[in-house]
Short mmCIF file of C-alpha atoms and ligand atoms in Angstrom, two decimals:
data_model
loop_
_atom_site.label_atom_id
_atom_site.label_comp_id
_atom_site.label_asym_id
_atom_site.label_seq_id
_atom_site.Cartn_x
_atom_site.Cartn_y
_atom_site.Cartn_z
CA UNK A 30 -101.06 26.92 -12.15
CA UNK A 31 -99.05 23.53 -12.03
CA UNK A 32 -97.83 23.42 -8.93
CA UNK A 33 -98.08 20.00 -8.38
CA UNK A 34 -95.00 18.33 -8.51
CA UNK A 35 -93.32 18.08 -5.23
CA UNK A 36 -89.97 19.39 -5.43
CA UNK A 37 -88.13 18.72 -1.96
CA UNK A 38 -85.18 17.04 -3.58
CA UNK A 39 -85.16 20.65 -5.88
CA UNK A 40 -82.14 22.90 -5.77
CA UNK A 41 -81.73 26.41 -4.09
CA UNK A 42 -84.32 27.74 -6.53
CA UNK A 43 -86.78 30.56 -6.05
CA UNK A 44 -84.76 31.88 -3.73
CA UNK A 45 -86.13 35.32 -4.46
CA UNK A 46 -89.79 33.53 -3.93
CA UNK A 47 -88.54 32.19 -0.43
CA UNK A 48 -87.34 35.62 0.30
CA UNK A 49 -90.71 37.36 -0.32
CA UNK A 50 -92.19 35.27 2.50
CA UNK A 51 -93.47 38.48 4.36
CA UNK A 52 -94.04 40.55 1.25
CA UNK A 53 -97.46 41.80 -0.23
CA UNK A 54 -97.66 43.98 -3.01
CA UNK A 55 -98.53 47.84 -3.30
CA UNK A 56 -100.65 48.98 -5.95
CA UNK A 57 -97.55 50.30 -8.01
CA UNK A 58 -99.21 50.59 -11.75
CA UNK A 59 -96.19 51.70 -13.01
CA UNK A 60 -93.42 48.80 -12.23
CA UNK A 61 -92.16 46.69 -14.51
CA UNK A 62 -91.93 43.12 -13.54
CA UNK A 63 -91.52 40.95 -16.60
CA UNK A 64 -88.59 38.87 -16.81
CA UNK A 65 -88.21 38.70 -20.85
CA UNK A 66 -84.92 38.97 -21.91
CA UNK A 67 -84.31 42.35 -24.59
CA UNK A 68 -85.62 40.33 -27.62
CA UNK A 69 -89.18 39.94 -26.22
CA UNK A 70 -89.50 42.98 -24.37
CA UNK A 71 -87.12 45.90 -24.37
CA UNK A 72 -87.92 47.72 -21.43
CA UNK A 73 -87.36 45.18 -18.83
CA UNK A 74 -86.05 46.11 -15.30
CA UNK A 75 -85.37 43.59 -12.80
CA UNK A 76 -88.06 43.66 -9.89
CA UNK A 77 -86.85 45.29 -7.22
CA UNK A 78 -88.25 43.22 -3.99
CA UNK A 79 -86.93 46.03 -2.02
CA UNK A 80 -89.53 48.10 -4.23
CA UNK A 81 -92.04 45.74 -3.04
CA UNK A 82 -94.25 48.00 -0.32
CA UNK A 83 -95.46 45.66 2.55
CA UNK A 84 -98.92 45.33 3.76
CA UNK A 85 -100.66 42.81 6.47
CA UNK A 86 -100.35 39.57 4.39
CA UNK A 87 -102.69 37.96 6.88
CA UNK A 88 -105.94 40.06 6.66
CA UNK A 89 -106.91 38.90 3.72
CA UNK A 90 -107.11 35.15 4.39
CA UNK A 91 -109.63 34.65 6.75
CA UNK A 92 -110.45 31.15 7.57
CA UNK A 93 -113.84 31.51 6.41
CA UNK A 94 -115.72 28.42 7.91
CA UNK A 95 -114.90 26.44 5.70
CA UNK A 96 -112.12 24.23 6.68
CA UNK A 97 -114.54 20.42 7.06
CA UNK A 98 -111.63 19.72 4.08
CA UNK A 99 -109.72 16.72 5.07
CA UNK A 100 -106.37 15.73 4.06
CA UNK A 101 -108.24 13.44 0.85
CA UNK A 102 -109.69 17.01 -0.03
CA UNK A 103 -106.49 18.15 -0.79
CA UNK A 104 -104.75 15.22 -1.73
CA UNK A 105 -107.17 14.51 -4.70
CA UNK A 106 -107.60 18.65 -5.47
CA UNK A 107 -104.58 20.85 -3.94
CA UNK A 108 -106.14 23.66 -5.07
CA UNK A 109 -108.15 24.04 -2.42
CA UNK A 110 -105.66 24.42 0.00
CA UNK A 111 -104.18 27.94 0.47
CA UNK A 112 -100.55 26.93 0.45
CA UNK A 113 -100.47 26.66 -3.49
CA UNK A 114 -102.27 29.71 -3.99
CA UNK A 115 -99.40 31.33 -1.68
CA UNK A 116 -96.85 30.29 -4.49
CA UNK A 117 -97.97 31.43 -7.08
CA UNK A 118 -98.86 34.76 -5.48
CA UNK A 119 -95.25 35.21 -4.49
CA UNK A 120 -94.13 33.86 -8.01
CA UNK A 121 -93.93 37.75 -8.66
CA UNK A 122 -92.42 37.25 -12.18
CA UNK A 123 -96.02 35.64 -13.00
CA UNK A 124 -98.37 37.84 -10.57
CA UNK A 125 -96.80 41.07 -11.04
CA UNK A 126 -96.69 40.20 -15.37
CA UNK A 127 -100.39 39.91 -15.06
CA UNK A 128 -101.33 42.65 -12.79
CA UNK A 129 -99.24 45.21 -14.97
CA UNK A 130 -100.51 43.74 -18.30
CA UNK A 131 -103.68 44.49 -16.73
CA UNK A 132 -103.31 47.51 -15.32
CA UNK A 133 -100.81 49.05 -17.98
CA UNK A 134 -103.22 48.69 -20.08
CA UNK A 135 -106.49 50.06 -19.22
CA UNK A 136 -108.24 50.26 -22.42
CA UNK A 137 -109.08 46.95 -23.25
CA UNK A 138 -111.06 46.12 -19.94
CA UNK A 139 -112.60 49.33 -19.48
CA UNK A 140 -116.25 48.61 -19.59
CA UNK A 141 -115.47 45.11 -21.28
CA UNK A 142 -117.00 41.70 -19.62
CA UNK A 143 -114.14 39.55 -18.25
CA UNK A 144 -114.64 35.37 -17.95
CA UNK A 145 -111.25 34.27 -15.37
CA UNK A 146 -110.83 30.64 -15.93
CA UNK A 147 -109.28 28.80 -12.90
CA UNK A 148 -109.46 32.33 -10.63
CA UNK A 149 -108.08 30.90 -7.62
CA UNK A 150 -107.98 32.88 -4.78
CA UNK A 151 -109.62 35.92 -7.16
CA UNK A 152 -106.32 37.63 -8.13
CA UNK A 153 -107.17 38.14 -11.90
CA UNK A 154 -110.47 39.48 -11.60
CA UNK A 155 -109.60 41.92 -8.62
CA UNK A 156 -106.93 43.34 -11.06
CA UNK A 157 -109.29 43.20 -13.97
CA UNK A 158 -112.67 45.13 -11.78
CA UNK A 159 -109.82 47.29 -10.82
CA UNK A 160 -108.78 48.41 -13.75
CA UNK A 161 -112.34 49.48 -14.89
CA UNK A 162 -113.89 45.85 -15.90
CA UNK A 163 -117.84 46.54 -16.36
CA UNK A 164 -118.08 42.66 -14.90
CA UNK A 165 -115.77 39.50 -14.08
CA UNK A 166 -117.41 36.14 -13.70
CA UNK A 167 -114.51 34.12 -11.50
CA UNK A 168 -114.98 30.19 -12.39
CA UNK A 169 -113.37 28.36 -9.80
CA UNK A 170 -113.18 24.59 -9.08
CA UNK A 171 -111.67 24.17 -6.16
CA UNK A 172 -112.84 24.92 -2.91
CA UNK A 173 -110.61 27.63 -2.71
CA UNK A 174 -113.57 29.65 -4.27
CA UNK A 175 -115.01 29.69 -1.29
CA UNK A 176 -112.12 32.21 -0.38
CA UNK A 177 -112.65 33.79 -3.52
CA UNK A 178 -115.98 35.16 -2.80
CA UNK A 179 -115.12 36.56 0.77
CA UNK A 180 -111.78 37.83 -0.60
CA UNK A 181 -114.23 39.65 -3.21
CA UNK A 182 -116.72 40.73 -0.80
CA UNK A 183 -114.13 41.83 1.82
CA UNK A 184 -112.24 43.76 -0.52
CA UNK A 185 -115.94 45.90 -1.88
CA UNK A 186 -116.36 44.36 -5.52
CA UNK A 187 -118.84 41.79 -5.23
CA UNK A 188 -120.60 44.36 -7.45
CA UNK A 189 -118.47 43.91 -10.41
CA UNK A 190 -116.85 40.30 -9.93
CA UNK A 191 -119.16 37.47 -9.15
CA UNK A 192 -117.06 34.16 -8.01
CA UNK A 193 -118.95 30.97 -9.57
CA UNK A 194 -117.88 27.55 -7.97
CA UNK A 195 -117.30 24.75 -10.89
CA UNK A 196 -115.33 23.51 -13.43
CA UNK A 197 -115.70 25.98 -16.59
CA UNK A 198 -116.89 22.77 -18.84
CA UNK A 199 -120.08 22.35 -16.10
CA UNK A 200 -120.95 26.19 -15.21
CA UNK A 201 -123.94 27.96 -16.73
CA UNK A 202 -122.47 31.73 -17.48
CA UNK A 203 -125.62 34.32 -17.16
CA UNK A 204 -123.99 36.34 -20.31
CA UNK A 205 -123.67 34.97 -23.82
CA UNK A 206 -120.37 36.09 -25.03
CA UNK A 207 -117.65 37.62 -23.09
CA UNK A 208 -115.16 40.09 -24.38
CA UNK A 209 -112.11 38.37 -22.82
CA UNK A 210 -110.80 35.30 -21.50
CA UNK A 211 -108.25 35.83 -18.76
CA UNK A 212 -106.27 32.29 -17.10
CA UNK A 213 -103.44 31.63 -15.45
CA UNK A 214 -103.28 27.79 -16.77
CA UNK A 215 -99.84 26.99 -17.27
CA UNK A 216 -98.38 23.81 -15.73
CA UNK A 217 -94.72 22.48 -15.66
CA UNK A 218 -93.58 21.95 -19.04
CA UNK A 219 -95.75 24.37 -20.22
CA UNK A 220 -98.42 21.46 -20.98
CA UNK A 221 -98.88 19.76 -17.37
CA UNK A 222 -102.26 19.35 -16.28
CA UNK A 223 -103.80 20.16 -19.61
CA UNK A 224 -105.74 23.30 -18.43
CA UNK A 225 -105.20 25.01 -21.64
CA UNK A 226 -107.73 22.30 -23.01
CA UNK A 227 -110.38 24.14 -20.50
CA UNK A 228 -109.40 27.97 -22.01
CA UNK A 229 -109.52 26.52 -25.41
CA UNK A 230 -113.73 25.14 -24.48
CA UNK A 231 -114.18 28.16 -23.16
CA UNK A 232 -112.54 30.60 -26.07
CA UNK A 233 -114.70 28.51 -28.24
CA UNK A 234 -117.69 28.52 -25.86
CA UNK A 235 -118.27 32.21 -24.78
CA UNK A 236 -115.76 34.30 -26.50
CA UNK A 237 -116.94 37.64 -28.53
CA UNK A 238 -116.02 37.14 -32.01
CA UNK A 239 -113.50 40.43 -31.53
CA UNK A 240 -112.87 39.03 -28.17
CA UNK A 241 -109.04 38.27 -26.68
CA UNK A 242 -107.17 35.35 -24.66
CA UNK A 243 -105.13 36.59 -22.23
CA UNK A 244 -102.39 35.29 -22.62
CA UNK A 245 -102.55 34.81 -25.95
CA UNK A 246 -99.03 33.40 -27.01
CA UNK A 247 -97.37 30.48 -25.44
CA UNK A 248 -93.84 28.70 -26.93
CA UNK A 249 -91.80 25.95 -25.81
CA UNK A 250 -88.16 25.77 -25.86
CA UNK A 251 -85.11 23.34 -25.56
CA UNK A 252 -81.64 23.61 -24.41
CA UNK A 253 -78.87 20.88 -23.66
CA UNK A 254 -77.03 21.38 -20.34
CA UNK A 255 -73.77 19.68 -18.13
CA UNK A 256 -75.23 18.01 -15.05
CA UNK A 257 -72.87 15.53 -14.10
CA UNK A 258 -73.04 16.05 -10.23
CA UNK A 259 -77.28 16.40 -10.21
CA UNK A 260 -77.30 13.37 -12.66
CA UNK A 261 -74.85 11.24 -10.27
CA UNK A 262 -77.41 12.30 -7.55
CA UNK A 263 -80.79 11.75 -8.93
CA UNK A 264 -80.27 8.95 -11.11
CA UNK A 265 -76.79 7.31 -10.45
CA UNK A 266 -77.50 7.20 -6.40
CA UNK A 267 -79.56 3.84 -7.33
CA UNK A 268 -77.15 1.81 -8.44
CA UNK A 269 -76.02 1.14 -4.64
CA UNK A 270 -78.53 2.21 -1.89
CA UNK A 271 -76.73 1.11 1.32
CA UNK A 272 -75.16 -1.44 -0.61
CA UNK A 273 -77.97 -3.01 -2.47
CA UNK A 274 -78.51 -2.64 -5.95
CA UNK A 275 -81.81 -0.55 -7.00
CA UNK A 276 -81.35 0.12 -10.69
CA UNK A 277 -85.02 -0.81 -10.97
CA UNK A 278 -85.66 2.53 -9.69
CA UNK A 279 -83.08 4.41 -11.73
CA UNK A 280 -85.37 3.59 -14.62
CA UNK A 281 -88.23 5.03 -13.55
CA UNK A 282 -85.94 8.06 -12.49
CA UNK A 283 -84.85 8.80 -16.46
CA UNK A 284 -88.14 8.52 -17.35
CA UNK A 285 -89.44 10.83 -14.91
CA UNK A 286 -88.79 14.82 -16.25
CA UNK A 287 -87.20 16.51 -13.13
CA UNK A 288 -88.82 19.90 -12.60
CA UNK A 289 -86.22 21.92 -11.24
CA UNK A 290 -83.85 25.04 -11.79
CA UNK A 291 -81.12 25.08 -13.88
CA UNK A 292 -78.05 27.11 -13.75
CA UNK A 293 -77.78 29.14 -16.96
CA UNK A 294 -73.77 28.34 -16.71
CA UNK A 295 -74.64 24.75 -17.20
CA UNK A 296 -76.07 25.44 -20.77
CA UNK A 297 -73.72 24.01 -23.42
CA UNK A 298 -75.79 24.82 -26.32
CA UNK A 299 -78.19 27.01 -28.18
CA UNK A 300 -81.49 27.57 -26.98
CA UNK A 301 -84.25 26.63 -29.75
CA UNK A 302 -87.83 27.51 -30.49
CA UNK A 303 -89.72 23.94 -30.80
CA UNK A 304 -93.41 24.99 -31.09
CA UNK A 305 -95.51 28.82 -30.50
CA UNK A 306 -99.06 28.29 -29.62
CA UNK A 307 -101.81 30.77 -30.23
CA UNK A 308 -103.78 30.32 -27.81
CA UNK A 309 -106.85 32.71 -29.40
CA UNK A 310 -107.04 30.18 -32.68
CA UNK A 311 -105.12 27.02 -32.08
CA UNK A 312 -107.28 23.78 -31.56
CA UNK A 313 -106.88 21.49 -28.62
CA UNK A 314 -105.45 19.23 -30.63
CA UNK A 315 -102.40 21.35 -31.30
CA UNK A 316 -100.97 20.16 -27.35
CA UNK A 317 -99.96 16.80 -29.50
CA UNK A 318 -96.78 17.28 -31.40
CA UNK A 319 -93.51 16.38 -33.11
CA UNK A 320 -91.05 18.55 -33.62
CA UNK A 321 -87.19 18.87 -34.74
CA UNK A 322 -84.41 20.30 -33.30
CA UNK A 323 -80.70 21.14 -33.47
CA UNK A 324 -78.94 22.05 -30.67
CA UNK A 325 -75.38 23.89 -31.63
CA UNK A 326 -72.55 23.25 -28.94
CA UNK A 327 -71.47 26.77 -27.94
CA UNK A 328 -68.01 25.28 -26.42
CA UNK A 329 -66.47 21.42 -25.53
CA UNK A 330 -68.45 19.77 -22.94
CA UNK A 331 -70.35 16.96 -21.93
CA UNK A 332 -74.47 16.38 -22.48
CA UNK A 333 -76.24 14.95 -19.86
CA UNK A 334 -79.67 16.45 -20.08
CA UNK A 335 -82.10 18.02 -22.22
CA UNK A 336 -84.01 21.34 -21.17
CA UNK A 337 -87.34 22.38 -21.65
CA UNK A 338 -88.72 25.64 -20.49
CA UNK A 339 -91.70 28.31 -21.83
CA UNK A 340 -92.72 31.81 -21.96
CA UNK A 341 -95.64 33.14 -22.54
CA UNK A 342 -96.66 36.67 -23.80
CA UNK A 343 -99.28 38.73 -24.40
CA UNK A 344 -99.56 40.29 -27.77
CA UNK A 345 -102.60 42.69 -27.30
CA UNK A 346 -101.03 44.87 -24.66
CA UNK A 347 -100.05 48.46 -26.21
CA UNK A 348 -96.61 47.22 -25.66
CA UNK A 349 -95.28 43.54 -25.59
CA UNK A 350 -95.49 42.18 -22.43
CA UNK A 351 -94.65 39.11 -21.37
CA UNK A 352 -92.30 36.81 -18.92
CA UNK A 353 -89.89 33.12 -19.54
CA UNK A 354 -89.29 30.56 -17.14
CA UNK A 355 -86.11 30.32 -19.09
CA UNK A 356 -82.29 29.28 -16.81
CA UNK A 357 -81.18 32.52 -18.12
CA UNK A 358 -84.20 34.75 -16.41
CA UNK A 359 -85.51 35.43 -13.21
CA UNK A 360 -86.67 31.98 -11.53
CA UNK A 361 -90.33 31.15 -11.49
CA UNK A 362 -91.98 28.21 -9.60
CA UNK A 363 -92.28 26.53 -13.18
CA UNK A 364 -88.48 26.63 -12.71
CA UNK A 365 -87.38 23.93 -15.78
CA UNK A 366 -87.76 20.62 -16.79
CA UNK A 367 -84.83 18.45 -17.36
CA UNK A 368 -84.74 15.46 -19.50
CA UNK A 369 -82.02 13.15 -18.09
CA UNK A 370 -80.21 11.54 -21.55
CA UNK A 371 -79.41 8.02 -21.20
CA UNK A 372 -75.62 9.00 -22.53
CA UNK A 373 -73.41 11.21 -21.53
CA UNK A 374 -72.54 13.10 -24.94
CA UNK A 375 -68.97 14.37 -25.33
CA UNK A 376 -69.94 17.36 -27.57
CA UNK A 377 -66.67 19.75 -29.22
CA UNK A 378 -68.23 23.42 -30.31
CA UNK A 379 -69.70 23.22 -33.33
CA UNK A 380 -70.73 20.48 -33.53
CA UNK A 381 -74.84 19.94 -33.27
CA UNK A 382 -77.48 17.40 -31.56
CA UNK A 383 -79.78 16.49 -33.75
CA UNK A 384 -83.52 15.19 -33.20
CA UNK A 385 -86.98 15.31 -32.46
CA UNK A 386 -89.82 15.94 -29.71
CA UNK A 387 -92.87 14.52 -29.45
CA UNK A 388 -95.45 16.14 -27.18
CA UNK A 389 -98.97 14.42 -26.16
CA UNK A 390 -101.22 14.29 -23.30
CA UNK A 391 -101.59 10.58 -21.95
CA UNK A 392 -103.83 8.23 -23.22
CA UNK A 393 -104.95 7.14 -20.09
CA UNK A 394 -105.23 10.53 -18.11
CA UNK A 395 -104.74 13.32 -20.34
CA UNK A 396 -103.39 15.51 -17.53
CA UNK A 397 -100.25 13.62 -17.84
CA UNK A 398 -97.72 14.15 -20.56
CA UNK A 399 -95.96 11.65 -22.40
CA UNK A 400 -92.85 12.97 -23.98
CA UNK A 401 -90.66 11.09 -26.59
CA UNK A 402 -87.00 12.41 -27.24
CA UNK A 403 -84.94 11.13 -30.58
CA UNK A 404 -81.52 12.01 -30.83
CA UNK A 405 -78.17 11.81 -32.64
CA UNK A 406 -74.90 13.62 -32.29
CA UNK A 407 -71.90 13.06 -34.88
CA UNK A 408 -69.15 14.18 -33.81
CA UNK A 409 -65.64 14.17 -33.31
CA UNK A 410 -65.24 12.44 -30.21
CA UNK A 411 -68.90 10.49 -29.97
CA UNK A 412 -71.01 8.90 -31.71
CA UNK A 413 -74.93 8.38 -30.40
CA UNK A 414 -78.47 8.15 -31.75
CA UNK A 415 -80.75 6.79 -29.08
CA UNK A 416 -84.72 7.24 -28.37
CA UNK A 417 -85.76 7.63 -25.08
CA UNK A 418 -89.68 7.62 -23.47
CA UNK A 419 -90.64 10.07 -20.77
CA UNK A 420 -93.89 10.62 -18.57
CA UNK A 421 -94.89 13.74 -16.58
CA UNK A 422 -97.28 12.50 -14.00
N1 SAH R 514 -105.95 32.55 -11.33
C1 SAH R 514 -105.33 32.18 -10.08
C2 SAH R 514 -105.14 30.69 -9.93
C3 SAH R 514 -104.33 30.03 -11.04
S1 SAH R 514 -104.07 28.30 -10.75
C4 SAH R 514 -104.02 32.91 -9.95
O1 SAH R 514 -103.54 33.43 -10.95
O2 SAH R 514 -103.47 32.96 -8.86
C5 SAH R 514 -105.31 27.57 -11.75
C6 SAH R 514 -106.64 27.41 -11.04
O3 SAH R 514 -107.54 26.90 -12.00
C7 SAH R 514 -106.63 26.43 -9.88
O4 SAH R 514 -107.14 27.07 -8.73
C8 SAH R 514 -107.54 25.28 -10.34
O5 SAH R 514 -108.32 24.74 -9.28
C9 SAH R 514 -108.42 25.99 -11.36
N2 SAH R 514 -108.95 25.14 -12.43
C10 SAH R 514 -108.27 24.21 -13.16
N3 SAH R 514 -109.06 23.65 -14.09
C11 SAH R 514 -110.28 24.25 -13.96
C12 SAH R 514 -111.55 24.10 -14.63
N4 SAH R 514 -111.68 23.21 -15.63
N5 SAH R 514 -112.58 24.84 -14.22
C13 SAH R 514 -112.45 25.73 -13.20
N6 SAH R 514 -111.29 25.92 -12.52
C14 SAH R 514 -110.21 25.20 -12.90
#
């Protein structure tokens, strides 16, 4: 999920996503999909669109009556409107992680009650009744539910998965425990849009004490990149617009975290580990955080951004499997976040950027994230220790 930032000034990205415009996806248990580099999982193979079998993409959405939305229906919830439920279906890094995950390992839905938080257009709990769930209650918000239930019903398991039409914090479950917790809640930056507030209520709510979150592992990461040309566009185009001078705006710009894709060639440093959250015991609290960091210069270059990115995994699977929205794995729709830096560092190899992150949800609306960045470099040819405020909104 997360899918709301709107990206037209974004780069070539998810070109592989663009591609798949006409593809649906065969039933192939067996393909791998994750895009984990060798240290999370060691038998990744690239996905092979090619591979990708095609079907008619257009039976299944079938305009079921209920389109009296209006434009402030999806302005105030895009969720309900199909065209963000296309993304992410095409994000096949993402679908294709959790349909394998799901069907690669059989055992631990077979005969197991299944709660899918935020189900969408149904996706999780078709794989999950497919792959021998005894029941899946889909909780759904958005009117895209609606869909849901005819997608279910068309498709012959309104026997196993019953679609229910609420936010999770509101809906009255006819079960008392579930086995597992299955949700698709990642935003941009990981932590956009606070959903994983709504799977930690409902681990705590209705999950089995042997129960499992799936996913059940989620870390953030940071990188330092060279982005003179995007920086001179995005934030440096302000100083003269047509001639007149509209540095007001370049303000907001830095403090706005561009959500876009970064080219793994412009990565200067070391990629570090800032925070791994368990998402079967951590407390919603845990989404506010501070956290150091040292980024390494591989080789001599300039700074001009910071780069945050996640992966997520899931740790109960027979075998590791996971995927990264990393710059140095296949793109996803979460592509990466980039943190403009007020200076541009002159940074000789070896040398190391030194700081801190601080993570929290907004006071004010606590689907926003306010980000604080502290940092100092040493070195040879500059000297700078600056700390700069950031919001996702
Ligand atoms: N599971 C689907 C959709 C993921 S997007 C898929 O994988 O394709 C996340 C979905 O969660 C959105 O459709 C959003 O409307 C829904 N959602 C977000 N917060 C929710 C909440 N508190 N209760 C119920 N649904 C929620």
């Amino acid at each position: 999920m997360g899918r709301r930032k709107n990206n037209q000034n974004s780069m070539s990205l998810n070109n592989a996503q663009h591609q798949a415009t006409k593809i649906c996806f065969n039933d192939d248990e067996e393909e791998e999909n994750s895009n984990l580099d060798d240290s999370i999982v060691a038998t990744e193979k690239a996905i092979a669109m090619d591979d990708v079998t095609m079907s008619d993409p257009n039976g299944s959405f079938v305009d079921g009556g209920d389109d009296d939305n209006t434009s402030a229906d999806y302005y105030f919830d895009s969720y309900s409107h199909f065209g963000i439920h296309e993304e992410m279906l095409k994000d096949v890094v993402r679908t294709k992680t959790y349909q394998n995950v799901i069907f690669q390992n059989k055992f631990l839905f077979k005969d197991k009650i299944v709660l899918d938080v935020g189900a969408g257009t149904g996706i999780l709990s078709l794989f999950c009744a497919k792959a021998g769930a005894a029941h899946v209650y889909a909780v759904e918000c958005s009117h895209i539910a609606n869909m849901a239930k005819e997608i279910v019903e068309s498709n012959g398991y309104s026997n196993v998965i019953t679609v229910l039409k609420g936010k999770i914090e509101d809906i009255e479950l006819p079960v008392a425990k579930v086995d597992i917790i299955i949700s698709e809640w990642m935003g941009y930056f990981l932590l956009f849009e606070n959903m994983l507030n709504s799977v930690l209520y409902t681990r705590d709510k209705w999950l089995a004490n042997d129960g499992i979150v799936l996913p059940d592992k989620a870390s953030l990461y940071l990188t330092a990149i060279e982005d003179a040309e995007y920086k001179e566009d995005k934030i440096e185009f302000w100083n003269n617009v047509y001639g007149f001078d509209m540095t007001c705006i370049k303000k907001q710009a830095m403090g706005e975290p561009l959500v876009d894709t970064v080219d793994q060639n412009q990565i200067v440093t070391n990629c570090q580990l800032l925070k791994t959250m368990d998402i079967s015991k951590m407390a919603s609290g845990d989404t506010s955080f501070t956290v150091p960091f040292k980024l390494v210069a591989e080789r001599d270059d300039y700074i001009h951004a910071l780069v945050a990115y996640f992966d997520v995994s899931f740790t109960k699977c027979h075998k590791l499997m996971g995927f990264s929205t990393g710059p140095r794995s296949r793109a996803t729709h979460w592509k990466q976040t980039v943190l403009y830096l007020e200076d541009v560092l002159t940074i000789c190899q070896g040398e190391a950027l030194t700081g801190s992150m601080t993570v929290a949800p907004n006071k004010k609306n606590p689907r926003d994230i306010d980000i604080t960045i502290k940092y100092s470099l040493n070195g040879q040819r500059c000297v700078a220790s600056r700390t700069q405020h950031y919001k996702m909104r």
